[in-house]
Amino acid sequence: MAGYRRQLYRDDAVVLRVQKLGESDRIITLLTRRHGRLRAVARGVRRTTSKFGARLEPFGHVDLQLAGDPKGELGSSLHTVSQVEGIDLYGKRFLGDYPRYTAASAIAETAERLTPVEREPSLRLFQLTLGALRALADGEHATTLVLDAYLLRGMALAGWAPALTACAVCGTPGRHRAFSVPAGGAVCPDCRPPGAAHPAPATIDLMSALTVGDWRIADATENGVRRECSGLVAAHLQWHLERALRSLPLVDRGGLPAAPGARRPTGDVDTVAPAGALLPPDRASQDVSREKTE
């Protein structure tokens, strides 16, 4: 539009992903507090002389001044970063910690997938994402528990929460032993579809505890229960997303062997997960997707 001058506005955001642009720039994917998910160009941040390049790394909480239309009605869909101040750069705390780094990658990718429309405010998801990254940085709870708690609560915000205290089909209250991802969660004996999984009761209890934030129960669970919970959560999420998350196969599940072809991040990381990598299904979700027969 002739004569259009780009508007300046401020917001705080979580950095979800970075991509190279040209020789010295980057495209930054942000989840902002007031304007939802948006993308912005950071000019010259890959130069050694850049004043704020280190502040625009994945998983950081930053305060930004952006140039562009906040509503996306005028000008380019890409905003421009004109100023940035670091509030808390969580990524620096676990950059060398493979389990926490990959869990943060899965959190960032999930946040991006749960915000399919740019500039649509999602304050609760922003707060949830920020809290999960802070929990990973503080290291107060096991990495996989933080990740699964985030995925369960994120699905609840999206309306995909698995049924845990009542039958997903008929609504009969109770603690049901069968779990069917296509049916939507725990199912009673009358509604149980063929091939439904039969997780341990402690697994369903762990999922319920993570959903409501009962860390006393969650922290006391055994590794086997946590791995089974991770499989159910991953399978349920990817069923609703209708596409696998690229970062989940990289997550250290606490005793499970690393996925074939998975590489630890080295050097200049352009994306949260390696672009174009042909990764196998997540081991835990693969076990659940086959769904054991009775």
C-alpha atoms as one frame of an Amber mdcrd trajectory, in Angstrom:
protein
   0.000   0.000   0.000   1.482   3.356  -1.039   2.516   5.524   1.857   2.136
   2.728   4.434   4.467   3.072   7.420   4.950   0.003   9.542   3.515   0.283
  13.018   5.733  -0.313  16.051   4.381  -2.287  18.997   5.733  -4.259  21.959
   4.954  -7.685  23.346   6.709 -10.421  25.261   7.101 -13.814  23.645   8.566
 -17.298  23.788  10.920 -18.120  20.914   9.665 -21.357  19.364  11.823 -21.774
  16.273  14.517 -20.074  14.216  15.324 -20.447  10.507  18.103 -19.045   8.355
  17.220 -16.297   5.897  19.839 -15.137   3.440  23.408 -14.765   4.627  22.927
 -13.033   7.966  19.214 -12.920   8.868  16.805 -15.258  10.569  13.064 -15.831
  10.635  11.933 -16.172  14.250   8.701 -17.977  15.131   7.258 -16.465  18.307
   4.389 -17.258  20.636   3.455 -13.862  22.047   1.380 -13.011  25.077  -1.147
 -10.698  23.385  -0.889 -11.412  19.657  -0.636 -15.195  19.432   1.848 -16.902
  17.154   3.637 -14.791  14.568   6.832 -14.764  12.523   9.352 -11.963  12.388
  12.574 -11.246  10.539  15.627 -10.483  12.660  18.107  -8.625  10.474  21.799
  -9.386  10.828  21.466 -11.612  13.912  23.866 -14.218  12.508  26.699 -11.712
  12.307  29.253 -11.763  15.091  28.615  -8.055  15.622  24.883  -8.524  16.224
  23.676  -6.807  19.397  20.760  -9.149  20.108  21.363 -12.346  18.160  22.027
 -14.399  21.307  18.689 -13.309  22.787  16.704 -14.770  19.899  17.534 -18.424
  20.447  14.879 -21.138  20.934  13.119 -21.430  24.311  13.931 -17.910  25.489
  11.391 -15.541  27.070  11.998 -12.125  25.529  10.511  -8.652  25.378  10.314
  -7.370  21.788   9.599  -4.293  19.773   8.174  -5.360  16.411   7.488  -3.447
  13.221   4.361  -4.469  11.356   0.601  -4.579  11.614  -0.393  -6.523  14.775
  -3.653  -7.571  13.093  -1.994  -8.638   9.850  -4.317  -6.541   7.721  -1.665
  -4.333   6.136   1.763  -4.991   4.700   3.784  -8.202   4.810   2.854 -11.160
   6.984   6.422 -11.122   8.290   7.149  -8.604  11.010  10.572  -7.154  11.738
  12.352  -7.276  15.087  13.640  -3.809  15.925  14.487  -4.283  19.607  14.741
  -7.269  21.940  15.534  -7.706  25.625  15.965 -11.064  27.296  13.637 -11.728
  30.242  14.810 -15.283  30.910  16.769 -17.254  28.327  15.816 -20.748  29.467
  17.587 -22.474  26.593  20.997 -21.470  27.952  20.334 -23.457  31.124  19.969
 -26.804  29.364  21.704 -26.366  26.009  24.119 -29.181  26.873  21.474 -31.406
  28.491  20.125 -33.708  25.779  16.944 -34.933  27.595  15.831 -31.431  28.563
  16.753 -29.913  25.199  14.741 -32.484  23.233  11.784 -32.184  25.608  11.846
 -28.395  25.117  11.944 -28.995  21.351   8.796 -31.139  21.594   7.094 -28.465
  23.704   7.959 -25.727  21.193   6.791 -27.799  18.223   3.531 -28.676  19.991
   2.890 -25.015  20.810   3.342 -24.146  17.145   1.025 -26.938  16.026  -1.659
 -25.929  18.548  -1.727 -22.396  17.088  -2.551 -23.025  13.415  -3.798 -19.459
  12.885  -1.268 -16.647  13.157  -2.059 -13.586  15.289  -4.854 -15.362  17.134
  -4.276 -14.616  20.843  -3.883 -17.675  23.075  -2.924 -16.418  26.509  -3.461
 -19.721  28.314  -1.254 -21.609  25.858   1.411 -18.908  26.165   1.370 -19.202
  29.959   1.410 -22.996  29.766   4.375 -23.011  27.374   6.292 -20.489  29.454
   5.637 -22.496  32.618   6.783 -25.757  31.019  10.061 -24.239  29.809  10.637
 -22.708  33.234  10.023 -26.104  34.861  12.559 -27.726  32.514  15.114 -25.038
  33.285  14.622 -25.362  37.047  14.871 -29.171  36.893  12.527 -29.759  39.846
  10.691 -32.634  38.124  11.656 -35.411  35.736  11.930 -34.214  32.153   9.387
 -36.650  30.714   6.858 -35.744  33.413   7.119 -32.052  32.523   6.706 -32.849
  28.831   3.717 -35.153  29.326   2.055 -32.679  31.688   2.435 -29.998  29.014
   1.037 -32.233  26.271  -1.967 -33.272  28.378  -2.808 -29.708  29.376  -2.223
 -28.451  25.855  -4.679 -31.035  24.554  -7.149 -29.928  27.205  -6.911 -26.345
  25.920  -7.503 -27.614  22.381 -10.492 -29.714  23.481  -8.721 -33.050  22.985
  -8.168 -34.099  26.586  -8.340 -37.898  26.981 -11.165 -39.224  29.148  -9.628
 -40.602  32.346 -12.341 -40.625  35.027 -15.277 -41.701  32.866 -15.875 -43.769
  29.746 -14.978 -41.792  26.633 -17.938 -43.304  24.753 -20.899 -43.554  27.135
 -19.697 -41.357  29.996 -20.044 -44.008  32.694 -17.978 -42.723  35.643 -15.334
 -44.936  37.146 -11.810 -46.186  36.797 -11.852 -48.163  33.565  -8.992 -50.462
  32.629  -9.109 -50.238  28.831  -7.752 -47.259  26.858  -8.500 -46.554  23.204
  -6.853 -43.649  21.416  -9.460 -43.506  18.588 -12.302 -43.639  21.133 -10.859
 -40.746  23.108  -9.432 -42.297  26.265 -10.492 -44.780  28.916 -13.444 -46.968
  27.961 -15.742 -49.233  29.971 -16.074 -52.969  29.241 -19.328 -52.428  27.293
 -17.815 -49.762  25.002 -14.326 -51.193  24.660 -13.427 -51.474  20.939 -11.408
 -54.421  19.627  -7.695 -53.991  20.155  -7.957 -51.473  22.996  -4.849 -51.132
  25.148  -4.840 -52.183  28.801  -2.406 -49.913  30.648  -1.581 -50.414  34.306
  -3.935 -48.594  36.708  -0.965 -46.557  37.910  -0.528 -45.221  34.369  -4.039
 -43.781  34.282  -3.468 -42.344  37.760  -0.282 -40.672  36.518  -2.072 -39.145
  33.541  -4.751 -37.764  35.863  -2.114 -36.375  38.240  -0.221 -34.648  35.427
  -3.439 -33.151  34.069  -4.324 -31.494  37.379  -0.738 -30.794  38.475  -0.519
 -33.226  41.388   3.288 -33.528  41.426   3.326 -35.477  44.697   1.799 -38.471
  42.902   3.649 -37.869  39.637   7.119 -37.669  41.198   6.583 -40.939  43.084
   5.856 -43.074  39.991   8.223 -45.683  38.597  10.020 -45.437  35.257   7.934
 -48.180  33.642   4.715 -46.346  34.463   6.159 -43.097  33.114   7.155 -44.713
  29.825   3.715 -46.238  29.368   2.131 -42.867  30.153   4.401 -41.180  27.600
   3.311 -43.659  24.950  -0.386 -43.075  25.567   0.007 -39.293  25.645   2.100
 -39.191  22.454  -0.297 -41.491  20.599  -3.341 -39.483  21.696  -1.780 -36.159
  20.688  -0.597 -37.318  17.276  -3.960 -38.951  16.557  -5.647 -35.557  16.929
  -2.919 -33.622  15.144  -3.217 -36.135  12.266   0.535 -35.875  11.753   3.515
 -36.995  13.783   5.646 -34.509  15.667   9.201 -34.573  14.323  10.753 -33.886
  17.718   9.130 -36.710  19.710  11.412 -39.491  18.393  14.379 -37.496  19.717
  13.086 -37.260  23.289  15.024 -39.288  25.845  12.346 -41.462  27.455  14.484
 -42.588  30.373  15.904 -45.971  29.496  14.474 -46.417  26.015  17.119 -46.611
  23.297  17.504 -43.563  21.101  15.581 -43.603  17.856  17.692 -44.780  14.892
  19.075 -41.808  12.997  18.462 -39.383  15.851  21.321 -36.911  16.317  22.111
 -34.606  19.168  22.011 -30.945  18.100  25.401 -29.471  17.250  26.560 -26.198
  15.765  24.106 -23.601  14.487  20.608 -24.982  15.061  18.194 -23.642  12.472
  15.078 -25.449  13.577  13.810 -27.061  16.738  14.010 -30.479  15.089  16.323
 -31.477  12.229  14.608 -30.481   8.998  13.972 -33.236   6.505  15.110 -36.031
   8.818  13.431 -39.328   8.126  12.584 -40.347  11.668  10.793 -43.518  12.803
   7.686 -43.309  14.993   8.253 -42.604  18.663   8.999 -45.886  20.415   6.462
 -45.340  23.148   3.643 -44.164  20.878   4.462 -46.942  18.431   3.856 -49.506
  21.167   0.491 -47.964  21.977  -0.611 -47.471  18.363  -0.362 -51.211  17.828
  -2.720 -51.515  20.823  -2.415 -54.815  22.600  -5.253 -57.272  22.299  -6.713
 -58.718  25.438
